[in-house]
mmCIF file of C-alpha atoms in Angstrom:
data_model
loop_
_atom_site.group_PDB
_atom_site.id
_atom_site.type_symbol
_atom_site.label_atom_id
_atom_site.label_comp_id
_atom_site.label_asym_id
_atom_site.label_seq_id
_atom_site.Cartn_x
_atom_site.Cartn_y
_atom_site.Cartn_z
ATOM 1 C CA MET A 3 2.350 27.161 -26.172
ATOM 2 C CA THR A 4 2.254 28.618 -23.468
ATOM 3 C CA GLU A 5 5.326 27.921 -20.245
ATOM 4 C CA GLU A 6 1.853 26.316 -17.944
ATOM 5 C CA THR A 7 1.139 23.607 -21.111
ATOM 6 C CA ARG A 8 5.186 23.229 -21.904
ATOM 7 C CA GLY A 9 5.754 19.748 -20.454
ATOM 8 C CA TRP A 10 2.632 18.218 -20.546
ATOM 9 C CA GLY A 11 2.965 15.388 -19.944
ATOM 10 C CA PHE A 12 6.142 15.248 -18.979
ATOM 11 C CA ARG A 13 5.561 16.547 -15.414
ATOM 12 C CA VAL A 14 7.744 16.491 -12.138
ATOM 13 C CA LEU A 15 6.013 19.034 -9.957
ATOM 14 C CA LYS A 16 6.296 19.714 -5.530
ATOM 15 C CA ARG A 17 3.981 18.019 -3.827
ATOM 16 C CA PRO A 18 2.399 21.069 -1.905
ATOM 17 C CA HIS A 19 1.407 19.272 1.320
ATOM 18 C CA LYS A 20 1.337 15.472 3.248
ATOM 19 C CA VAL A 21 -0.738 14.089 5.768
ATOM 20 C CA ASP A 22 1.281 14.424 9.362
ATOM 21 C CA GLU A 23 3.695 11.267 10.806
ATOM 22 C CA ALA A 24 1.291 11.474 13.720
ATOM 23 C CA THR A 25 -1.549 11.406 11.930
ATOM 24 C CA VAL A 26 -0.466 8.131 10.084
ATOM 25 C CA ALA A 27 0.434 6.853 12.637
ATOM 26 C CA GLN A 28 -3.460 7.133 14.253
ATOM 27 C CA PHE A 29 -4.399 5.613 11.271
ATOM 28 C CA ARG A 30 -2.175 2.335 11.196
ATOM 29 C CA GLN A 31 -3.957 1.426 14.033
ATOM 30 C CA LEU A 32 -7.527 1.480 12.000
ATOM 31 C CA PRO A 33 -9.067 -1.361 9.776
ATOM 32 C CA VAL A 34 -10.159 0.227 6.570
ATOM 33 C CA ALA A 35 -13.241 -0.896 6.598
ATOM 34 C CA ILE A 36 -14.212 1.129 9.803
ATOM 35 C CA VAL A 37 -12.728 4.580 8.123
ATOM 36 C CA SER A 38 -14.085 3.418 5.227
ATOM 37 C CA ASP A 39 -17.684 3.591 7.008
ATOM 38 C CA SER A 40 -16.715 6.546 8.828
ATOM 39 C CA MET A 41 -17.141 7.703 4.999
ATOM 40 C CA SER A 42 -19.728 7.092 4.361
ATOM 41 C CA ARG A 43 -19.077 4.292 2.436
ATOM 42 C CA MET A 44 -18.189 6.832 -1.060
ATOM 43 C CA ALA A 45 -14.856 6.350 -1.479
ATOM 44 C CA ALA A 46 -12.818 3.324 -2.461
ATOM 45 C CA GLY A 47 -9.845 1.980 -4.757
ATOM 46 C CA GLY A 48 -12.243 -0.419 -6.472
ATOM 47 C CA TRP A 49 -12.367 -3.611 -6.006
ATOM 48 C CA ARG A 50 -9.219 -4.510 -8.603
ATOM 49 C CA ILE A 51 -6.842 -3.194 -6.503
ATOM 50 C CA ARG A 52 -5.971 -6.212 -4.238
ATOM 51 C CA PRO A 53 -2.834 -7.476 -1.585
ATOM 52 C CA MET A 54 -0.483 -9.456 -3.965
ATOM 53 C CA HIS A 55 1.895 -9.311 -1.388
ATOM 54 C CA ALA A 56 2.522 -12.369 1.801
ATOM 55 C CA GLY A 57 -0.764 -9.801 4.073
ATOM 56 C CA GLY A 58 0.145 -6.773 6.214
ATOM 57 C CA GLY A 59 -0.990 -3.154 5.842
ATOM 58 C CA PHE A 60 0.091 -0.098 5.466
ATOM 59 C CA ALA A 61 0.041 4.225 6.042
ATOM 60 C CA GLY A 62 1.217 7.243 4.582
ATOM 61 C CA PRO A 63 1.193 10.542 2.162
ATOM 62 C CA ALA A 64 0.932 9.338 -0.706
ATOM 63 C CA LEU A 65 3.948 10.807 -3.693
ATOM 64 C CA THR A 66 1.728 10.007 -7.135
ATOM 65 C CA VAL A 67 2.650 9.063 -10.722
ATOM 66 C CA LYS A 68 0.011 9.151 -13.542
ATOM 67 C CA THR A 69 1.836 7.447 -15.707
ATOM 68 C CA ARG A 70 1.575 6.481 -20.173
ATOM 69 C CA PRO A 71 -0.586 2.578 -19.381
ATOM 70 C CA GLY A 72 3.121 -0.162 -19.391
ATOM 71 C CA ASP A 73 5.376 2.544 -19.490
ATOM 72 C CA ASN A 74 6.865 3.250 -16.064
ATOM 73 C CA LEU A 75 10.051 5.355 -16.467
ATOM 74 C CA MET A 76 8.292 8.266 -14.378
ATOM 75 C CA VAL A 77 7.957 5.150 -12.130
ATOM 76 C CA HIS A 78 11.214 4.803 -11.287
ATOM 77 C CA LYS A 79 11.999 8.620 -10.922
ATOM 78 C CA ALA A 80 9.547 9.356 -8.287
ATOM 79 C CA ILE A 81 10.826 6.323 -6.270
ATOM 80 C CA ASP A 82 14.058 8.327 -6.420
ATOM 81 C CA LEU A 83 12.082 11.095 -5.085
ATOM 82 C CA ALA A 84 10.429 9.176 -2.176
ATOM 83 C CA GLU A 85 10.758 10.986 2.068
ATOM 84 C CA PRO A 86 10.406 7.517 3.287
ATOM 85 C CA GLY A 87 7.237 6.577 4.610
ATOM 86 C CA ASP A 88 5.855 7.527 1.464
ATOM 87 C CA VAL A 89 3.074 5.296 -0.084
ATOM 88 C CA LEU A 90 3.717 5.911 -3.846
ATOM 89 C CA VAL A 91 -0.336 5.283 -6.108
ATOM 90 C CA VAL A 92 0.936 4.696 -9.693
ATOM 91 C CA ASP A 93 -2.145 5.430 -12.183
ATOM 92 C CA ALA A 94 -1.665 2.774 -15.472
ATOM 93 C CA GLY A 95 -4.722 3.616 -16.410
ATOM 94 C CA GLY A 96 -5.835 -0.258 -14.793
ATOM 95 C CA ASP A 97 -4.182 -2.025 -17.924
ATOM 96 C CA LEU A 98 -2.909 -5.272 -17.675
ATOM 97 C CA THR A 99 -0.469 -5.306 -20.959
ATOM 98 C CA ASN A 100 2.406 -4.610 -19.402
ATOM 99 C CA ALA A 101 3.736 -4.526 -16.178
ATOM 100 C CA ILE A 102 4.816 -1.662 -13.998
ATOM 101 C CA ILE A 103 7.175 -3.132 -11.374
ATOM 102 C CA GLY A 104 8.679 -6.324 -9.924
ATOM 103 C CA GLU A 105 10.829 -7.776 -7.611
ATOM 104 C CA MET A 106 13.991 -5.037 -8.719
ATOM 105 C CA MET A 107 11.650 -2.753 -8.460
ATOM 106 C CA ALA A 108 9.958 -3.599 -5.463
ATOM 107 C CA ALA A 109 13.201 -4.517 -3.746
ATOM 108 C CA HIS A 110 14.545 -0.274 -4.102
ATOM 109 C CA ALA A 111 11.122 0.897 -3.021
ATOM 110 C CA VAL A 112 12.293 -0.737 0.174
ATOM 111 C CA ASN A 113 15.850 0.585 0.513
ATOM 112 C CA ARG A 114 14.043 3.802 -0.095
ATOM 113 C CA GLY A 115 11.882 3.298 3.198
ATOM 114 C CA ILE A 116 8.536 3.620 0.719
ATOM 115 C CA ALA A 117 5.249 2.195 2.402
ATOM 116 C CA GLY A 118 3.322 0.261 -0.154
ATOM 117 C CA ILE A 119 3.105 0.614 -3.310
ATOM 118 C CA VAL A 120 0.050 0.659 -4.978
ATOM 119 C CA ILE A 121 -0.185 0.254 -8.903
ATOM 120 C CA ASN A 122 -4.014 0.520 -11.418
ATOM 121 C CA GLY A 123 -1.702 -1.589 -13.335
ATOM 122 C CA ALA A 124 0.237 -4.906 -13.041
ATOM 123 C CA ILE A 125 2.956 -5.868 -11.401
ATOM 124 C CA ARG A 126 5.111 -9.383 -12.018
ATOM 125 C CA ASP A 127 7.599 -11.583 -10.421
ATOM 126 C CA SER A 128 4.594 -11.744 -8.571
ATOM 127 C CA LYS A 129 5.990 -14.812 -6.463
ATOM 128 C CA ALA A 130 8.688 -12.980 -5.361
ATOM 129 C CA ILE A 131 6.230 -9.945 -4.276
ATOM 130 C CA GLY A 132 3.724 -12.225 -2.705
ATOM 131 C CA GLU A 133 5.929 -14.389 -0.444
ATOM 132 C CA ALA A 134 7.125 -11.012 0.936
ATOM 133 C CA SER A 135 5.970 -8.286 3.453
ATOM 134 C CA PHE A 136 6.291 -5.093 1.703
ATOM 135 C CA PRO A 137 3.198 -3.719 0.478
ATOM 136 C CA VAL A 138 2.208 -3.150 -2.886
ATOM 137 C CA TYR A 139 -1.300 -3.994 -4.306
ATOM 138 C CA ALA A 140 -2.202 -4.217 -7.856
ATOM 139 C CA ALA A 141 -5.108 -4.977 -10.420
ATOM 140 C CA GLY A 142 -3.601 -8.148 -11.925
ATOM 141 C CA VAL A 143 -0.427 -10.295 -12.894
ATOM 142 C CA THR A 144 1.560 -10.234 -16.203
ATOM 143 C CA HIS A 145 4.997 -11.416 -17.445
ATOM 144 C CA ARG A 146 5.019 -9.078 -19.565
ATOM 145 C CA GLY A 147 8.294 -5.697 -18.945
ATOM 146 C CA PRO A 148 6.711 -2.105 -19.330
ATOM 147 C CA TYR A 149 8.411 0.122 -21.839
ATOM 148 C CA ARG A 150 10.734 3.435 -20.408
ATOM 149 C CA HIS A 151 10.245 5.820 -22.637
ATOM 150 C CA GLY A 152 6.766 8.203 -20.683
ATOM 151 C CA PRO A 153 4.581 10.242 -20.560
ATOM 152 C CA GLY A 154 4.007 10.106 -17.332
ATOM 153 C CA GLU A 155 4.028 13.604 -14.596
ATOM 154 C CA ILE A 156 4.622 13.280 -10.436
ATOM 155 C CA ASN A 157 2.608 15.026 -8.262
ATOM 156 C CA VAL A 158 -0.081 15.682 -10.643
ATOM 157 C CA GLU A 159 -3.542 14.962 -8.994
ATOM 158 C CA VAL A 160 -4.870 11.083 -10.254
ATOM 159 C CA ALA A 161 -8.043 8.469 -9.776
ATOM 160 C CA ILE A 162 -8.930 5.058 -9.013
ATOM 161 C CA ASP A 163 -11.842 3.729 -9.994
ATOM 162 C CA GLY A 164 -13.460 6.966 -9.378
ATOM 163 C CA MET A 165 -11.341 7.651 -6.074
ATOM 164 C CA VAL A 166 -9.277 10.925 -6.217
ATOM 165 C CA ILE A 167 -6.114 10.343 -4.094
ATOM 166 C CA CYS A 168 -3.889 14.024 -4.566
ATOM 167 C CA PRO A 169 -0.345 14.236 -3.828
ATOM 168 C CA GLY A 170 0.373 13.810 0.665
ATOM 169 C CA ASP A 171 -3.289 12.580 0.748
ATOM 170 C CA LEU A 172 -3.318 9.667 2.952
ATOM 171 C CA VAL A 173 -3.356 6.512 1.446
ATOM 172 C CA ILE A 174 -4.011 3.427 4.048
ATOM 173 C CA GLY A 175 -4.142 -0.230 2.680
ATOM 174 C CA ASP A 176 -4.934 -4.319 4.515
ATOM 175 C CA ASP A 177 -6.004 -7.123 3.346
ATOM 176 C CA ASP A 178 -9.508 -5.488 1.743
ATOM 177 C CA GLY A 179 -8.565 -3.292 -0.117
ATOM 178 C CA ILE A 180 -7.085 0.323 -0.170
ATOM 179 C CA LEU A 181 -8.590 3.319 1.023
ATOM 180 C CA ALA A 182 -7.475 7.655 0.430
ATOM 181 C CA VAL A 183 -8.099 9.934 2.119
ATOM 182 C CA PRO A 184 -8.007 13.345 1.830
ATOM 183 C CA HIS A 185 -4.905 15.660 3.617
ATOM 184 C CA ARG A 186 -7.378 18.157 5.408
ATOM 185 C CA ASP A 187 -9.530 15.824 6.283
ATOM 186 C CA ALA A 188 -7.640 13.419 7.805
ATOM 187 C CA ARG A 189 -7.975 14.868 11.112
ATOM 188 C CA ALA A 190 -11.989 14.972 11.373
ATOM 189 C CA ILE A 191 -12.296 11.329 9.783
ATOM 190 C CA TYR A 192 -9.759 10.120 12.305
ATOM 191 C CA GLU A 193 -11.860 10.860 14.976
ATOM 192 C CA VAL A 194 -14.709 9.899 13.671
ATOM 193 C CA ALA A 195 -13.904 6.250 12.632
ATOM 194 C CA ALA A 196 -11.683 5.475 16.505
ATOM 195 C CA ALA A 197 -14.761 6.273 17.990
ATOM 196 C CA LYS A 198 -16.470 4.001 14.976
ATOM 197 C CA LYS A 199 -13.881 0.564 16.777
ATOM 198 C CA ALA A 200 -14.163 1.630 19.905
ATOM 199 C CA GLU A 201 -18.582 1.085 19.153
ATOM 200 C CA GLU A 202 -17.669 -2.424 17.210
ATOM 201 C CA ASP A 203 -15.039 -3.179 19.663
ATOM 202 C CA ALA A 204 -17.617 -3.190 22.465
ATOM 203 C CA VAL A 205 -20.082 -4.998 20.003
ATOM 204 C CA MET A 206 -18.010 -8.046 19.053
ATOM 205 C CA ALA A 207 -17.320 -7.937 23.070
ATOM 206 C CA LYS A 208 -21.056 -8.769 23.211
ATOM 207 C CA ILE A 209 -21.057 -11.593 20.639
ATOM 208 C CA LEU A 210 -18.487 -13.396 22.078
ATOM 209 C CA LYS A 211 -20.355 -13.104 25.345
ATOM 210 C CA GLY A 212 -24.068 -14.442 23.405
ATOM 211 C CA ALA A 213 -24.892 -11.365 24.610
ATOM 212 C CA ASN A 214 -25.599 -8.638 21.953
ATOM 213 C CA ASP A 215 -28.850 -6.996 20.857
ATOM 214 C CA ARG A 216 -30.535 -8.496 17.355
ATOM 215 C CA SER A 217 -33.925 -6.016 18.124
ATOM 216 C CA TRP A 218 -32.763 -4.090 15.561
ATOM 217 C CA VAL A 219 -32.822 -7.037 12.238
ATOM 218 C CA ASP A 220 -37.181 -7.096 13.173
ATOM 219 C CA ALA A 221 -37.039 -3.418 13.882
ATOM 220 C CA GLU A 222 -36.007 -2.862 10.198
ATOM 221 C CA LEU A 223 -38.158 -5.681 8.826
ATOM 222 C CA ALA A 224 -41.505 -3.978 10.154
ATOM 223 C CA ARG A 225 -40.668 -0.884 7.892
ATOM 224 C CA THR A 226 -40.642 -2.957 4.856
ATOM 225 C CA PRO A 227 -43.690 -4.461 3.326
ATOM 226 C CA CYS A 228 -42.119 -7.782 3.905
ATOM 227 C CA ARG A 229 -44.371 -10.777 5.484
ATOM 228 C CA PHE A 230 -43.643 -13.971 7.260
ATOM 229 C CA ALA A 231 -46.761 -17.328 6.957
#
Protein backbone atom coordinates (compact mmCIF):
# COMPACT_ATOMS: atom_id res chain seq x y z
CA MET A 1 0.00 0.00 0.00
CA THR A 2 1.38 3.39 -1.00
CA GLU A 3 1.19 6.60 0.98
CA GLU A 4 -1.36 7.90 -1.54
CA THR A 5 -3.73 4.95 -1.01
CA ARG A 6 -3.24 4.50 2.74
CA GLY A 7 -6.41 5.55 4.52
CA TRP A 8 -8.48 5.45 1.32
CA GLY A 9 -12.10 5.84 2.42
CA PHE A 10 -11.06 7.56 5.65
CA ARG A 11 -9.69 10.94 4.60
CA VAL A 12 -10.13 14.50 5.84
CA LEU A 13 -8.61 16.78 3.23
CA LYS A 14 -8.06 20.51 3.13
CA ARG A 15 -10.29 22.54 0.83
CA PRO A 16 -8.01 23.93 -1.91
CA HIS A 17 -10.12 27.04 -2.51
CA LYS A 18 -13.62 28.36 -2.13
CA VAL A 19 -15.86 30.85 -3.85
CA ASP A 20 -15.51 34.34 -2.35
CA GLU A 21 -18.16 35.96 -0.18
CA ALA A 22 -18.83 38.81 -2.63
CA THR A 23 -19.80 36.31 -5.33
CA VAL A 24 -21.89 34.33 -2.85
CA ALA A 25 -23.79 37.49 -1.90
CA GLN A 26 -24.53 38.24 -5.55
CA PHE A 27 -25.94 34.77 -6.18
CA ARG A 28 -28.24 35.06 -3.16
CA GLN A 29 -30.26 37.55 -5.20
CA LEU A 30 -30.90 35.16 -8.09
CA PRO A 31 -33.47 32.36 -8.43
CA VAL A 32 -31.96 28.91 -8.95
CA ALA A 33 -33.99 28.51 -12.15
CA ILE A 34 -32.38 31.61 -13.67
CA VAL A 35 -28.90 30.33 -12.89
CA SER A 36 -29.82 26.89 -14.22
CA ASP A 37 -30.99 28.40 -17.52
CA SER A 38 -27.76 30.40 -17.70
CA MET A 39 -25.83 27.12 -17.45
CA SER A 40 -27.76 25.77 -20.47
CA ARG A 41 -29.89 23.58 -18.17
CA MET A 42 -27.11 21.01 -18.09
CA ALA A 43 -26.59 20.82 -14.30
CA ALA A 44 -29.05 19.67 -11.67
CA GLY A 45 -29.07 17.79 -8.39
CA GLY A 46 -32.04 15.70 -9.46
CA TRP A 47 -35.72 15.86 -8.68
CA ARG A 48 -35.36 13.84 -5.47
CA ILE A 49 -33.34 16.48 -3.60
CA ARG A 50 -36.09 18.64 -2.17
CA PRO A 51 -36.31 21.32 0.55
CA MET A 52 -37.26 19.80 3.89
CA HIS A 53 -37.38 23.08 5.81
CA ALA A 54 -40.04 25.77 6.08
CA GLY A 55 -38.80 27.66 3.03
CA GLY A 56 -36.12 30.06 1.93
CA GLY A 57 -32.91 29.66 0.02
CA PHE A 58 -29.18 29.69 0.60
CA ALA A 59 -25.87 30.21 -1.16
CA GLY A 60 -22.37 29.33 -0.06
CA PRO A 61 -19.15 27.44 -0.72
CA ALA A 62 -19.37 23.66 -0.63
CA LEU A 63 -17.85 21.61 2.16
CA THR A 64 -18.24 18.13 0.72
CA VAL A 65 -18.66 14.77 2.40
CA LYS A 66 -18.73 11.34 0.78
CA THR A 67 -19.99 8.72 3.18
CA ARG A 68 -21.12 5.15 3.30
CA PRO A 69 -24.92 5.01 2.97
CA GLY A 70 -26.53 5.21 6.39
CA ASP A 71 -23.38 6.37 8.21
CA ASN A 72 -22.76 9.92 9.43
CA LEU A 73 -19.44 9.82 11.28
CA MET A 74 -17.75 12.09 8.76
CA VAL A 75 -20.80 14.35 8.62
CA HIS A 76 -20.32 15.04 12.33
CA LYS A 77 -16.67 15.85 11.68
CA ALA A 78 -17.53 18.09 8.73
CA ILE A 79 -19.92 20.14 10.86
CA ASP A 80 -17.15 20.63 13.41
CA LEU A 81 -14.75 21.74 10.65
CA ALA A 82 -17.18 24.02 8.81
CA GLU A 83 -16.60 27.72 8.51
CA PRO A 84 -19.50 30.18 8.82
CA GLY A 85 -21.38 30.41 5.54
CA ASP A 86 -20.38 26.97 4.29
CA VAL A 87 -22.90 24.63 2.67
CA LEU A 88 -22.51 21.01 3.74
CA VAL A 89 -22.99 18.74 0.71
CA VAL A 90 -23.28 15.07 1.66
CA ASP A 91 -23.23 12.25 -0.86
CA ALA A 92 -24.70 9.30 1.03
CA GLY A 93 -25.38 7.34 -2.12
CA GLY A 94 -29.04 8.34 -2.33
CA ASP A 95 -29.99 5.55 0.07
CA LEU A 96 -33.06 6.25 2.22
CA THR A 97 -32.79 3.33 4.67
CA ASN A 98 -31.12 5.32 7.46
CA ALA A 99 -31.23 9.05 8.19
CA ILE A 100 -28.00 11.01 7.91
CA ILE A 101 -29.07 13.94 10.11
CA GLY A 102 -31.89 14.87 12.43
CA GLU A 103 -32.98 17.79 14.59
CA MET A 104 -29.94 17.81 16.89
CA MET A 105 -27.37 17.78 14.11
CA ALA A 106 -29.29 20.53 12.32
CA ALA A 107 -29.19 22.61 15.51
CA HIS A 108 -25.45 22.05 15.81
CA ALA A 109 -25.03 23.16 12.19
CA VAL A 110 -26.98 26.35 12.92
CA ASN A 111 -24.72 27.08 15.88
CA ARG A 112 -21.69 26.62 13.65
CA GLY A 113 -23.03 29.23 11.21
CA ILE A 114 -23.50 26.78 8.36
CA ALA A 115 -25.63 28.23 5.54
CA GLY A 116 -27.41 25.00 4.65
CA ILE A 117 -27.18 21.23 4.29
CA VAL A 118 -27.71 19.15 1.15
CA ILE A 119 -27.99 15.37 1.58
CA ASN A 120 -28.16 12.76 -1.13
CA GLY A 121 -29.89 10.56 1.40
CA ALA A 122 -32.52 10.79 4.14
CA ILE A 123 -33.25 12.88 7.22
CA ARG A 124 -35.38 12.25 10.29
CA ASP A 125 -37.14 14.56 12.78
CA SER A 126 -38.87 15.92 9.71
CA LYS A 127 -41.48 17.88 11.66
CA ALA A 128 -38.89 19.88 13.58
CA ILE A 129 -36.75 20.46 10.49
CA GLY A 130 -39.86 21.26 8.45
CA GLU A 131 -40.97 23.97 10.87
CA ALA A 132 -37.54 25.63 10.98
CA SER A 133 -36.01 28.13 8.56
CA PHE A 134 -32.56 26.49 8.43
CA PRO A 135 -32.15 25.19 4.86
CA VAL A 136 -32.05 21.39 4.70
CA TYR A 137 -32.39 19.57 1.38
CA ALA A 138 -32.62 15.79 1.15
CA ALA A 139 -33.97 12.91 -0.90
CA GLY A 140 -36.35 11.50 1.71
CA VAL A 141 -37.36 10.85 5.30
CA THR A 142 -37.03 7.84 7.58
CA HIS A 143 -37.24 7.31 11.33
CA ARG A 144 -34.28 4.91 11.29
CA GLY A 145 -31.15 6.51 12.66
CA PRO A 146 -27.61 6.44 11.28
CA TYR A 147 -24.46 4.54 12.20
CA ARG A 148 -21.23 6.27 13.19
CA HIS A 149 -18.43 4.01 12.05
CA GLY A 150 -17.37 5.23 8.61
CA PRO A 151 -15.92 5.05 6.10
CA GLY A 152 -16.19 8.54 4.76
CA GLU A 153 -14.18 11.37 3.22
CA ILE A 154 -14.28 15.14 3.60
CA ASN A 155 -13.44 17.65 0.88
CA VAL A 156 -13.44 15.22 -2.01
CA GLU A 157 -15.30 15.51 -5.29
CA VAL A 158 -18.88 14.23 -5.01
CA ALA A 159 -21.77 13.85 -7.42
CA ILE A 160 -25.54 13.99 -7.00
CA ASP A 161 -27.55 12.62 -9.91
CA GLY A 162 -24.69 13.41 -12.28
CA MET A 163 -24.05 16.93 -10.95
CA VAL A 164 -20.44 17.12 -9.78
CA ILE A 165 -19.65 19.26 -6.72
CA CYS A 166 -16.03 20.02 -5.85
CA PRO A 167 -14.92 21.43 -2.50
CA GLY A 168 -15.27 25.20 -2.60
CA ASP A 169 -17.75 25.27 -5.49
CA LEU A 170 -20.74 27.55 -5.09
CA VAL A 171 -23.93 25.78 -4.07
CA ILE A 172 -27.30 27.54 -4.21
CA GLY A 173 -30.79 26.44 -3.32
CA ASP A 174 -34.37 27.64 -3.19
CA ASP A 175 -37.84 26.10 -3.35
CA ASP A 176 -37.05 24.66 -6.81
CA GLY A 177 -34.05 22.65 -5.63
CA ILE A 178 -30.28 22.93 -5.54
CA LEU A 179 -27.56 23.71 -8.04
CA ALA A 180 -23.74 23.70 -8.00
CA VAL A 181 -21.76 26.34 -9.86
CA PRO A 182 -18.08 25.51 -10.50
CA HIS A 183 -15.76 27.73 -8.51
CA ARG A 184 -13.74 28.74 -11.57
CA ASP A 185 -16.85 29.79 -13.53
CA ALA A 186 -18.91 31.46 -10.81
CA ARG A 187 -18.20 35.09 -11.73
CA ALA A 188 -18.84 34.56 -15.44
CA ILE A 189 -22.04 32.63 -14.80
CA TYR A 190 -23.25 35.36 -12.46
CA GLU A 191 -22.89 37.99 -15.19
CA VAL A 192 -24.96 35.90 -17.59
CA ALA A 193 -27.57 35.07 -14.94
CA ALA A 194 -27.91 38.67 -13.75
CA ALA A 195 -28.53 39.83 -17.33
CA LYS A 196 -31.11 37.09 -17.82
CA LYS A 197 -32.85 38.08 -14.57
CA ALA A 198 -33.11 41.67 -15.83
CA GLU A 199 -34.56 40.46 -19.13
CA GLU A 200 -37.14 38.28 -17.39
CA ASP A 201 -38.11 41.10 -15.04
CA ALA A 202 -38.81 43.27 -18.10
CA VAL A 203 -40.90 40.51 -19.70
CA MET A 204 -42.88 40.01 -16.49
CA ALA A 205 -43.64 43.73 -16.36
CA LYS A 206 -45.06 43.50 -19.89
CA ILE A 207 -47.08 40.40 -18.99
CA LEU A 208 -48.66 42.18 -16.05
CA LYS A 209 -49.62 45.03 -18.38
CA GLY A 210 -50.94 42.65 -21.04
CA ALA A 211 -48.39 44.02 -23.48
CA ASN A 212 -46.10 41.04 -23.99
CA ASP A 213 -45.25 39.92 -27.52
CA ARG A 214 -46.54 36.39 -28.25
CA SER A 215 -45.62 36.27 -31.93
CA TRP A 216 -42.79 33.86 -31.18
CA VAL A 217 -45.31 31.04 -30.58
CA ASP A 218 -46.65 31.07 -34.15
CA ALA A 219 -43.14 31.65 -35.51
CA GLU A 220 -41.95 28.52 -33.72
CA LEU A 221 -44.96 26.50 -34.89
CA ALA A 222 -44.27 27.60 -38.46
CA ARG A 223 -40.99 25.67 -38.27
CA THR A 224 -42.87 22.45 -37.46
CA PRO A 225 -45.30 20.26 -39.48
CA CYS A 226 -48.19 21.60 -37.38
CA ARG A 227 -51.39 22.25 -39.34
CA PHE A 228 -54.49 24.07 -38.16
CA ALA A 229 -57.90 22.62 -39.08
